[in-house]
Every structure is written in C-alpha cells, then in structure tokens.
mmCIF file of C-alpha atoms in Angstrom:
data_model
loop_
_atom_site.group_PDB
_atom_site.id
_atom_site.type_symbol
_atom_site.label_atom_id
_atom_site.label_comp_id
_atom_site.label_asym_id
_atom_site.label_seq_id
_atom_site.Cartn_x
_atom_site.Cartn_y
_atom_site.Cartn_z
ATOM 1 C CA MET E 1 -7.528 4.611 -47.634
ATOM 2 C CA THR E 2 -7.433 5.817 -43.303
ATOM 3 C CA ALA E 3 -6.029 4.064 -40.869
ATOM 4 C CA ALA E 4 -8.244 2.210 -38.021
ATOM 5 C CA SER E 5 -8.968 2.980 -34.304
ATOM 6 C CA VAL E 6 -7.259 0.183 -32.641
ATOM 7 C CA GLY E 7 -8.366 0.774 -28.821
ATOM 8 C CA PRO E 8 -9.001 3.051 -26.680
ATOM 9 C CA PRO E 9 -7.348 6.581 -26.287
ATOM 10 C CA ARG E 10 -4.241 6.273 -24.100
ATOM 11 C CA TYR E 11 -1.050 7.967 -22.808
ATOM 12 C CA GLN E 12 1.684 6.679 -21.026
ATOM 13 C CA GLU E 13 5.185 7.639 -20.181
ATOM 14 C CA ARG E 14 8.272 6.833 -17.998
ATOM 15 C CA TYR E 15 10.290 9.528 -15.703
ATOM 16 C CA ALA E 16 13.103 9.459 -13.713
ATOM 17 C CA ALA E 17 12.181 8.190 -10.537
ATOM 18 C CA LYS E 18 12.818 11.727 -8.494
ATOM 19 C CA LEU E 19 11.311 14.422 -6.557
ATOM 20 C CA GLU E 20 10.038 16.290 -10.013
ATOM 21 C CA ALA E 21 8.375 12.811 -11.633
ATOM 22 C CA ALA E 22 5.051 13.962 -9.743
ATOM 23 C CA GLN E 23 4.717 16.922 -11.177
ATOM 24 C CA HIS E 24 5.286 15.989 -14.967
ATOM 25 C CA ALA E 25 2.882 12.613 -14.501
ATOM 26 C CA ARG E 26 0.112 15.700 -13.151
ATOM 27 C CA ARG E 27 0.526 18.090 -16.274
ATOM 28 C CA ASP E 28 0.851 14.919 -18.621
ATOM 29 C CA ILE E 29 -2.567 13.155 -16.704
ATOM 30 C CA ALA E 30 -4.185 16.842 -17.429
ATOM 31 C CA LEU E 31 -3.619 17.055 -21.268
ATOM 32 C CA ALA E 32 -4.860 13.684 -22.352
ATOM 33 C CA LEU E 33 -8.034 14.363 -20.033
ATOM 34 C CA GLU E 34 -8.273 17.675 -21.151
ATOM 35 C CA SER E 35 -7.571 16.756 -25.275
ATOM 36 C CA TRP E 36 -10.606 13.574 -23.695
ATOM 37 C CA GLY E 37 -13.019 16.709 -23.351
ATOM 38 C CA LEU E 38 -12.514 15.139 -19.971
ATOM 39 C CA PRO E 39 -11.593 18.658 -17.635
ATOM 40 C CA HIS E 40 -14.320 17.527 -14.429
ATOM 41 C CA LEU E 41 -11.627 14.664 -13.545
ATOM 42 C CA VAL E 42 -8.085 16.181 -13.987
ATOM 43 C CA GLU E 43 -8.555 17.428 -9.885
ATOM 44 C CA VAL E 44 -9.068 14.641 -8.851
ATOM 45 C CA ALA E 45 -6.831 12.460 -11.186
ATOM 46 C CA GLU E 46 -3.926 14.824 -10.350
ATOM 47 C CA GLN E 47 -4.592 14.214 -6.831
ATOM 48 C CA ILE E 48 -3.925 10.568 -7.154
ATOM 49 C CA VAL E 49 -1.472 10.449 -9.494
ATOM 50 C CA THR E 50 0.836 12.656 -7.598
ATOM 51 C CA GLU E 51 -0.100 10.591 -4.466
ATOM 52 C CA LEU E 52 0.670 7.225 -6.659
ATOM 53 C CA VAL E 53 4.020 8.829 -8.061
ATOM 54 C CA ALA E 54 5.219 10.344 -4.725
ATOM 55 C CA ASN E 55 5.376 6.851 -3.238
ATOM 56 C CA ALA E 56 6.983 5.007 -5.939
ATOM 57 C CA VAL E 57 9.507 7.501 -5.557
ATOM 58 C CA GLU E 58 9.577 7.587 -2.355
ATOM 59 C CA HIS E 59 9.068 3.537 -1.189
ATOM 60 C CA THR E 60 10.844 2.078 -3.913
ATOM 61 C CA ASP E 61 14.748 1.777 -5.241
ATOM 62 C CA ALA E 62 12.991 1.816 -8.935
ATOM 63 C CA ALA E 63 15.251 3.960 -11.372
ATOM 64 C CA THR E 64 11.993 5.215 -13.484
ATOM 65 C CA VAL E 65 8.231 5.250 -12.524
ATOM 66 C CA GLY E 66 6.092 4.743 -15.266
ATOM 67 C CA ILE E 67 2.343 5.921 -15.947
ATOM 68 C CA SER E 68 -0.709 5.862 -18.434
ATOM 69 C CA ILE E 69 -4.318 6.928 -18.491
ATOM 70 C CA THR E 70 -6.584 5.050 -20.707
ATOM 71 C CA ARG E 71 -10.266 6.256 -21.542
ATOM 72 C CA SER E 72 -12.006 3.020 -20.298
ATOM 73 C CA GLY E 73 -15.702 4.867 -20.884
ATOM 74 C CA GLU E 74 -17.702 7.661 -21.844
ATOM 75 C CA GLU E 75 -17.051 8.874 -18.919
ATOM 76 C CA ALA E 76 -14.354 6.297 -17.051
ATOM 77 C CA VAL E 77 -10.624 6.542 -17.657
ATOM 78 C CA ARG E 78 -7.739 3.994 -15.877
ATOM 79 C CA ILE E 79 -5.023 5.766 -14.385
ATOM 80 C CA VAL E 80 -2.123 2.941 -13.507
ATOM 81 C CA VAL E 81 1.828 3.583 -12.406
ATOM 82 C CA THR E 82 4.283 1.051 -12.771
ATOM 83 C CA ASP E 83 7.499 0.555 -10.481
ATOM 84 C CA THR E 84 10.497 -2.352 -10.303
ATOM 85 C CA SER E 85 9.663 -2.645 -6.283
ATOM 86 C CA ARG E 86 7.778 -6.109 -5.890
ATOM 87 C CA THR E 87 6.494 -4.356 -2.356
ATOM 88 C CA ARG E 88 2.849 -3.820 -3.138
ATOM 89 C CA PRO E 89 0.712 -0.708 -1.563
ATOM 90 C CA THR E 90 -1.253 -0.870 1.840
ATOM 91 C CA LEU E 91 -3.378 1.675 3.519
ATOM 92 C CA GLY E 92 -1.825 3.018 6.574
ATOM 93 C CA GLU E 93 -3.328 3.855 9.660
ATOM 94 C CA PRO E 94 -1.767 6.740 10.772
ATOM 95 C CA SER E 95 -2.604 8.056 14.153
ATOM 96 C CA SER E 96 -3.689 11.645 14.650
ATOM 97 C CA ASP E 97 0.399 13.339 15.000
ATOM 98 C CA ASP E 98 1.722 11.588 11.975
ATOM 99 C CA GLU E 99 2.870 13.726 9.552
ATOM 100 C CA ASN E 100 2.621 10.845 6.563
ATOM 101 C CA GLY E 101 0.613 7.768 6.020
ATOM 102 C CA ARG E 102 -2.520 9.007 4.316
ATOM 103 C CA GLY E 103 -1.900 9.087 0.914
ATOM 104 C CA LEU E 104 -3.343 5.939 0.098
ATOM 105 C CA LEU E 105 -6.326 6.779 2.244
ATOM 106 C CA LEU E 106 -7.493 9.817 0.107
ATOM 107 C CA VAL E 107 -6.587 7.736 -3.408
ATOM 108 C CA ASP E 108 -9.257 5.164 -1.923
ATOM 109 C CA ALA E 109 -11.571 8.060 -0.829
ATOM 110 C CA LEU E 110 -11.386 9.485 -4.298
ATOM 111 C CA ALA E 111 -11.462 6.513 -6.670
ATOM 112 C CA HIS E 112 -14.153 4.473 -7.678
ATOM 113 C CA ASP E 113 -12.041 1.412 -7.267
ATOM 114 C CA TRP E 114 -8.173 1.123 -7.304
ATOM 115 C CA GLY E 115 -5.614 -1.837 -6.491
ATOM 116 C CA SER E 116 -2.677 -3.474 -7.533
ATOM 117 C CA GLU E 117 -0.580 -6.173 -9.102
ATOM 118 C CA LEU E 118 2.124 -7.976 -9.715
ATOM 119 C CA VAL E 119 3.662 -8.006 -13.160
ATOM 120 C CA HIS E 120 7.101 -9.042 -14.900
ATOM 121 C CA GLY E 121 9.644 -6.499 -13.416
ATOM 122 C CA GLY E 122 7.810 -4.975 -10.570
ATOM 123 C CA LYS E 123 4.133 -3.922 -9.827
ATOM 124 C CA ARG E 124 1.645 -1.637 -11.223
ATOM 125 C CA VAL E 125 -0.995 0.285 -9.657
ATOM 126 C CA TRP E 126 -4.180 0.678 -10.845
ATOM 127 C CA VAL E 127 -6.522 3.737 -10.119
ATOM 128 C CA GLU E 128 -10.461 3.792 -12.206
ATOM 129 C CA LEU E 129 -11.878 7.033 -12.045
ATOM 130 C CA ARG E 130 -15.476 8.187 -13.280
ATOM 131 C CA GLY E 131 -17.050 11.235 -13.902
ATOM 132 C CA ASP E 132 -20.703 10.127 -13.580
ATOM 133 C CA GLY E 133 -20.620 11.057 -10.072
ATOM 134 C CA GLU E 134 -20.188 7.405 -8.689
ATOM 135 C CA LYS E 135 -17.448 6.175 -6.492
#
C-alpha cells in the first residue's frame, strides 16, 4: 500500500522577523519552484517574496513571518506571507524623490493577482503567479 497525495505540492516555513528573513524566504521559494520544474518563475517569485517579507519585517511588530508556496496549477503558484499585524497593505503613491514605497507597486506589476485578508491572529498577503505569460 502506498500513500496517496492529499493535495497540491506545498511548502511552508516561519522565520524570525529580522532582515535576513527575506533572504531565507527567497532561497526556500526558489528551491520549491526548482523542485516542481518551474525554474522560469524563480526570479519573479524571489522579487515578490522579498518585498512582502521585507514589508512584514519593517512595518509590523511581528516576532515571526510565515511564508508558504502552493502549486495551484501546471504553470501556477500561490505565495502567501503572514504576520501578526491587522493592518492590510495598500499601494503607495511615492513621489519621484521618495526612496521607499514602491514595493507593492512592484508586486502589483509582477503578479497575475494579489490581495490581502485578515485572519485569526493577523493577516495574510497572497500572490498568484502564472508561468503561461499572462499577468
């Protein structure tokens, strides 16, 4: 008798809410995508997870930040970043002189879709990526 698959491939991890969390999340997301045969999504996924984890570390008082990536289709994945803040992210409107405030604009430009939702104990920010060339 062999074990049956109980859902789509998924990877999840929690990191201490420190600056190096984004680096660790990038590495883990890239490894998951490579193992699923989706290396063409790595660069975009790394950029997105860097922005979302950095936002959670810099703009919340969370002790930990969670990430997960789930394969949601042959050429699609869903990335989720969680933290304990109840403040949902919003797109900024930085001026040309501002040095910050463009992270979610980048996420919005790169992702097929994204959003956030309040959950028990905080919030989750989710991003859908597709490798079929569709935004």
